[in-house]
Coordinates of C-alpha atoms and ligand atoms in Angstrom, one line a residue:
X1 CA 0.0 0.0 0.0
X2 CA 1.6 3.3 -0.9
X3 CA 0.6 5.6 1.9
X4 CA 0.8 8.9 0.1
X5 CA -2.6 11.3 0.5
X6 CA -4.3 8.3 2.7
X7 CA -6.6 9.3 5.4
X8 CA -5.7 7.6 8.8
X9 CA -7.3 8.0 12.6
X10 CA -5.1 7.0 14.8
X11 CA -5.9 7.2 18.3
X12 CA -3.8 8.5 21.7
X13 CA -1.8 10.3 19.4
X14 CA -1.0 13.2 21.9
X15 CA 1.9 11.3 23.5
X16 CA 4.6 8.3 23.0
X17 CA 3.8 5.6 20.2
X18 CA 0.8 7.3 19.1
X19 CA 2.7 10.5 18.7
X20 CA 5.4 9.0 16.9
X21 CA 3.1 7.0 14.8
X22 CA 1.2 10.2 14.2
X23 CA 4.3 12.0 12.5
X24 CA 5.7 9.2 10.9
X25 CA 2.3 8.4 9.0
X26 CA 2.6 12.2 8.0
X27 CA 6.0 11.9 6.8
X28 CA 4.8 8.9 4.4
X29 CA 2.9 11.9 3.2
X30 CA -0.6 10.5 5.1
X31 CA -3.3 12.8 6.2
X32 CA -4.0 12.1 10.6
X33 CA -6.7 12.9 12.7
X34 CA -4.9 13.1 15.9
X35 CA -7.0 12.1 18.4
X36 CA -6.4 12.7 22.2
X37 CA -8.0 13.0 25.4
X38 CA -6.7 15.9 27.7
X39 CA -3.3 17.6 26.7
X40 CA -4.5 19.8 24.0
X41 CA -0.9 21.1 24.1
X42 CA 0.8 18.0 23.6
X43 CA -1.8 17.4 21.1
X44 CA -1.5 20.8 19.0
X45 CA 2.6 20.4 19.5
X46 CA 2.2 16.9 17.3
X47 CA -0.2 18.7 14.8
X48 CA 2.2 21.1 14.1
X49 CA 4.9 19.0 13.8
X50 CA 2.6 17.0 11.2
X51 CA 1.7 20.0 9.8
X52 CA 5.6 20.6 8.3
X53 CA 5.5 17.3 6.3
X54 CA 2.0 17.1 5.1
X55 CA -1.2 18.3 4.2
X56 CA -4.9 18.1 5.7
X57 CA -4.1 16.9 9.3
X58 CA -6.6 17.5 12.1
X59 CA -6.8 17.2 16.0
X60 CA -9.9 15.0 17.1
X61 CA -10.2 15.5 20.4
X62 CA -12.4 12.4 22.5
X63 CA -12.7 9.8 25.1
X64 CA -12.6 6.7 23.2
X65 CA -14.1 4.4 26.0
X66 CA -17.1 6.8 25.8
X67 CA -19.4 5.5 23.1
X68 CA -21.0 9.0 22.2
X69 CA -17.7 10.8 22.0
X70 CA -16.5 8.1 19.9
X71 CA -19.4 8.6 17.3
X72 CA -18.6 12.2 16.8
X73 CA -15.4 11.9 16.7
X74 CA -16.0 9.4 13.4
X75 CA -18.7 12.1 12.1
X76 CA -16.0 14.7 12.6
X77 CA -13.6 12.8 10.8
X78 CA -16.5 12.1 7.8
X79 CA -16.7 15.8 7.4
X80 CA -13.2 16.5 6.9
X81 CA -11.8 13.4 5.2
X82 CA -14.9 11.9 3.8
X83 CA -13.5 8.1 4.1
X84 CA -10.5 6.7 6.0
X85 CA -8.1 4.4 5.0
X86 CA -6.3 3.4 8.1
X87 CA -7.4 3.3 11.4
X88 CA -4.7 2.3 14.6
X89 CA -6.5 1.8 17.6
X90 CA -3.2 2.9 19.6
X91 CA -4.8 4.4 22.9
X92 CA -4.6 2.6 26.2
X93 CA -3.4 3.6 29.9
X94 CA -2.2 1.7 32.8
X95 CA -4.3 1.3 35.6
X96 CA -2.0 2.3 39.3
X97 CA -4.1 0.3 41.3
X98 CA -4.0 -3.1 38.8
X99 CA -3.6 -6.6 40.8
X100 CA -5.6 -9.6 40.1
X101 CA -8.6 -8.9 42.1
X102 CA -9.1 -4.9 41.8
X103 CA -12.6 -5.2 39.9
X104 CA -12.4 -1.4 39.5
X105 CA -9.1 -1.6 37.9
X106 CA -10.4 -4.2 35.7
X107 CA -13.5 -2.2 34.6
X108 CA -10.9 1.0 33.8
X109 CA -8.5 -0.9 32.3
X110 CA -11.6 -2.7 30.0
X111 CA -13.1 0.2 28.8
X112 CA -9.8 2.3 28.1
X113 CA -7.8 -0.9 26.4
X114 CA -10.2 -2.7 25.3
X115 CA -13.5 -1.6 24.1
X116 CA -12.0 1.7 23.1
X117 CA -10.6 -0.1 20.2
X118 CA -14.1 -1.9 19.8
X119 CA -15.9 1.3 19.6
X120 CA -13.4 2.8 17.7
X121 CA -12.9 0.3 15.2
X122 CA -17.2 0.1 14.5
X123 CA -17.7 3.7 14.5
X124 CA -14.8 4.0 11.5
X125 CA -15.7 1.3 9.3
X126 CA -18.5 3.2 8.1
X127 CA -16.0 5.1 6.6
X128 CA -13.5 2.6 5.1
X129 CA -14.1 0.8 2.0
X130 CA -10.7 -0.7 1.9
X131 CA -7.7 -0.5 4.1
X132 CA -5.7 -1.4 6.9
X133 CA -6.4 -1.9 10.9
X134 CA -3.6 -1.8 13.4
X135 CA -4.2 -2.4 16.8
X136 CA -1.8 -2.0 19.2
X137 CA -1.2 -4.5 22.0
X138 CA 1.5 -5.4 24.5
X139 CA 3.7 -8.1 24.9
X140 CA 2.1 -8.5 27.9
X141 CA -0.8 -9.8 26.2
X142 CA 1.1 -11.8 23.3
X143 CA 2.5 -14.7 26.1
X144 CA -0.6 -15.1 27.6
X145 CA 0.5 -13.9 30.6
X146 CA 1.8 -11.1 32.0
X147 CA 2.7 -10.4 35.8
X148 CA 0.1 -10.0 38.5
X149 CA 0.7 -6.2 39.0
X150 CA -0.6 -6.0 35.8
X151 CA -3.2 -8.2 35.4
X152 CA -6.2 -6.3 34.0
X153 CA -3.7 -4.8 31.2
X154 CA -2.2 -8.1 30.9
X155 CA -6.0 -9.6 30.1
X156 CA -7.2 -7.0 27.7
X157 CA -4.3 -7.0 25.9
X158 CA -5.0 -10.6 25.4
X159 CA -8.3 -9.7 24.4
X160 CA -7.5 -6.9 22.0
X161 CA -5.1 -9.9 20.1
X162 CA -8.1 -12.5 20.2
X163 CA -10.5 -9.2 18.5
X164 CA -7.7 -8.7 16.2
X165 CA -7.9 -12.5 14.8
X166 CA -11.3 -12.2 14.4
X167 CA -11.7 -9.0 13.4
X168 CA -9.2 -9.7 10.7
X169 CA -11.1 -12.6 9.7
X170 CA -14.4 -10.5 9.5
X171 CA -13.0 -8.0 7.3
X172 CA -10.5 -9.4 4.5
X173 CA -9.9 -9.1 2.1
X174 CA -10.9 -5.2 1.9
X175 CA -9.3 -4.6 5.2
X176 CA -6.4 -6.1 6.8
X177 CA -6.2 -6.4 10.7
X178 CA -3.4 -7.1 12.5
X179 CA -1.8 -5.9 15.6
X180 CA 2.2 -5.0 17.6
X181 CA 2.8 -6.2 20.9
X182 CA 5.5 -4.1 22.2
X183 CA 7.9 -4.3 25.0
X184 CA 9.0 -1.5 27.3
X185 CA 8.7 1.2 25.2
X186 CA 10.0 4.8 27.0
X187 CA 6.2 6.6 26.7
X188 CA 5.0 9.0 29.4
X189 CA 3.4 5.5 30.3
X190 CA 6.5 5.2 32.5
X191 CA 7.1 8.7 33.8
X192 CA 9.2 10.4 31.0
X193 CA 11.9 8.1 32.0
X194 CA 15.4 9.7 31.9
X195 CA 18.5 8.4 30.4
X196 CA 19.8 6.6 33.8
X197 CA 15.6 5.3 34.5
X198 CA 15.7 4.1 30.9
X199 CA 19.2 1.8 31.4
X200 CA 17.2 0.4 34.4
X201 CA 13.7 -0.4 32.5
X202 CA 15.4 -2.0 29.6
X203 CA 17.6 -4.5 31.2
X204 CA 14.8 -6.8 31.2
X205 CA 14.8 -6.6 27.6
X206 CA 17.9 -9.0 25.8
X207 CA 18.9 -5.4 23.9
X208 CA 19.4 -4.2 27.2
X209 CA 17.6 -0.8 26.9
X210 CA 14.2 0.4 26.5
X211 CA 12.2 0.7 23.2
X212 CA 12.1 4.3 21.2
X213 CA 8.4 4.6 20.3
X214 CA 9.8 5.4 17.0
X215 CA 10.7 1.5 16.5
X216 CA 7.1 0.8 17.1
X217 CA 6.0 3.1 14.7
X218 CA 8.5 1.6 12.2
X219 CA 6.1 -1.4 12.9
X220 CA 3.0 0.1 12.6
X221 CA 4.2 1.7 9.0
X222 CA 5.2 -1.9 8.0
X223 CA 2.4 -3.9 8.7
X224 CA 0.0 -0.8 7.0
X225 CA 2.3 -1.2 3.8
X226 CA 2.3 -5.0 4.0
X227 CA -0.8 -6.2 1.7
X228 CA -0.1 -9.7 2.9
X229 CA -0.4 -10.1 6.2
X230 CA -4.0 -10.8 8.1
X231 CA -4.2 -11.2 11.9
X232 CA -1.0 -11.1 12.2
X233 CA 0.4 -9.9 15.8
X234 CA 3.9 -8.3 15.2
X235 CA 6.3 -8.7 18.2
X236 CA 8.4 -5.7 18.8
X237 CA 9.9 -7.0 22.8
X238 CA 13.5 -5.9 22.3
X239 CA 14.0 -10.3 23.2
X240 CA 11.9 -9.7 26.4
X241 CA 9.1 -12.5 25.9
X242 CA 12.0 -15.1 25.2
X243 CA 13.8 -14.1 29.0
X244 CA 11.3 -16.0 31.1
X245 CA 13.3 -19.5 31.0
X246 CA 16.5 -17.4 31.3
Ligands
NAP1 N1 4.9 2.3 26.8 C1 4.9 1.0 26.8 O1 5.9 0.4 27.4 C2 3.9 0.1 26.1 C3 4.2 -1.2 25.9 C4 3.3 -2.0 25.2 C5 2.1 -1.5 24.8 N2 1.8 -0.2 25.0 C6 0.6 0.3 24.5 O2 0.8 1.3 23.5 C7 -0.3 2.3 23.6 C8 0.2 3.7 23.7 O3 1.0 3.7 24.9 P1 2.0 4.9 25.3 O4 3.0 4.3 26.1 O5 2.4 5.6 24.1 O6 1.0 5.7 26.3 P2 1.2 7.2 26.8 O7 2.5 7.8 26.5 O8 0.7 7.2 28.2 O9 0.1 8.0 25.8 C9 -1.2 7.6 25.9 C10 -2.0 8.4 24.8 O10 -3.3 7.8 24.8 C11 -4.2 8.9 25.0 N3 -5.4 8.3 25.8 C12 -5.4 7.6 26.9 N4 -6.7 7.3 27.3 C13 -7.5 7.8 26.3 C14 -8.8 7.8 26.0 N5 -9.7 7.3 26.9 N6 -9.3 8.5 24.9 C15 -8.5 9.1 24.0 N7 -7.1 9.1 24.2 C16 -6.6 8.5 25.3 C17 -3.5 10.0 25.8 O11 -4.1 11.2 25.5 P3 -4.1 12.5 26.6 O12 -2.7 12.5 27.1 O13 -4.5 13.6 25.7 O14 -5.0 12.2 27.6 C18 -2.1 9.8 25.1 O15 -2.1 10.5 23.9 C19 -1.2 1.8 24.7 O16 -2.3 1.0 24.1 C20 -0.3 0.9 25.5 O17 -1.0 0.0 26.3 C21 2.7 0.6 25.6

């Protein structure tokens, strides 16, 4: 797929891989709704940045685990781009207060991880005739386990790889699904990790530091471009999921 002039939503764009993916996706000459859900500044910065390597980008501000908001965000999109091509369900958080019986923090981490992208992804395909979705997952999800502080995330993400599947098989051959799993990736996710915090975090990966969310952008941009693969979950771990029998 040659990305030049295609309309793409991509979602928690504000910050970390979604920012990254955001500019990238313009620098392949793409048109992006940004959407975000507080930092307008943050938000505005990645438009303008966006702005210098292409045309027709817009900020679409909205809670993606809120239905409603989710609707008018895709009309909002309609009336500017009339169609989309891509859509990457990108945004997610991570719950403080996760453990394995925090029912709370299991109904947060639900909505915001994982039927965000549901919502997301059946409010845009109205709009898409033909394309490509990425969702973006975690390694965490990808080993079918993850570790018990992180439990909820660790489920979701499951669950988002299980939609993909399916979702993939729902929708080719028009639209190819497929998702990353990620490692550590230094986001705002983990605090705006310095260069020393950084060191720390990524020794559990075998490249021994953390991920740039640029390298999971790469990821996203290959699997958009790739016309071949379908429910396909792309590991990007830095060697993380293979430490476990280490
Ligand atoms: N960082 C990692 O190590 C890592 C590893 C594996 C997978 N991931 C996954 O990668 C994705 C992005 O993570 P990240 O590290 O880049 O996160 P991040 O730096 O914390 O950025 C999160 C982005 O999502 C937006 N967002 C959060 N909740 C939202 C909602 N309900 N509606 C709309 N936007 C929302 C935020 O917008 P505002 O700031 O405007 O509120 C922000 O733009 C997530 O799905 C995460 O689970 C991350």
């Amino acid at each position: 797929m040659n990305l030049k002039d295609k309309k793409i939503l991509i979602t928690g764009a504000s910050k970390g891989i979604g920012r990254a993916t955001a500019i990238a996706l313009a620098k392949e000459g793409c048109s992006v709704a940004i959407n975000f859900k507080s930092d307008t500044k943050a938000a505005q910065e990645v438009l303008d940045e966006c702005n210098r390597y292409s045309k027709g980008n817009i900020l679409v501000r909205a809670d993606v685990s809120n239905d409603k908001e989710v609707s008018e965000m895709c009309q909002e999109v309609k009336q500017e781009f009339s169609h989309l091509d891509i859509l990457v369900n990108n945004a997610g958080i991570f719950d403080e207060n996760d453990n394995s019986i925090n029912v709370e923090a299991f109904e947060n981490v639900f909505r915001n991880n994982f039927l965000s992208a549901v919502m997301v992804t059946k409010h845009s395909l109205p709009l898409m005739q033909e394309g490509k979705i990425v969702n973006v997952s975690s390694i965490h999800g990808r080993l079918g386990y993850g570790r018990p502080s992180a439990a909820a995330y660790s489920a979701f993400k499951a669950a988002l790889e299980n939609y993909t599947k399916n979702l993939a098989k729902d929708l080719a051959p028009k639209i190819l699904v497929n998702a990353v799993a990620p490692g550590r990736v230094a986001t705002p996710m983990w605090g705006n990790p310095d260069i020393k915090e950084q060191e720390e975090l990524g020794q559990v990966h075998l490249i021994r530091r953390m991920i740039q969310p640029e390298e999971i952008a790469d990821a996203i941009i290959f699997l958009i471009k790739n016309d071949a693969m379908c429910g396909e979950v792309l590991t990007i771990d830095g060697g993380m999921g293979l430490v476990t029998l280490g």
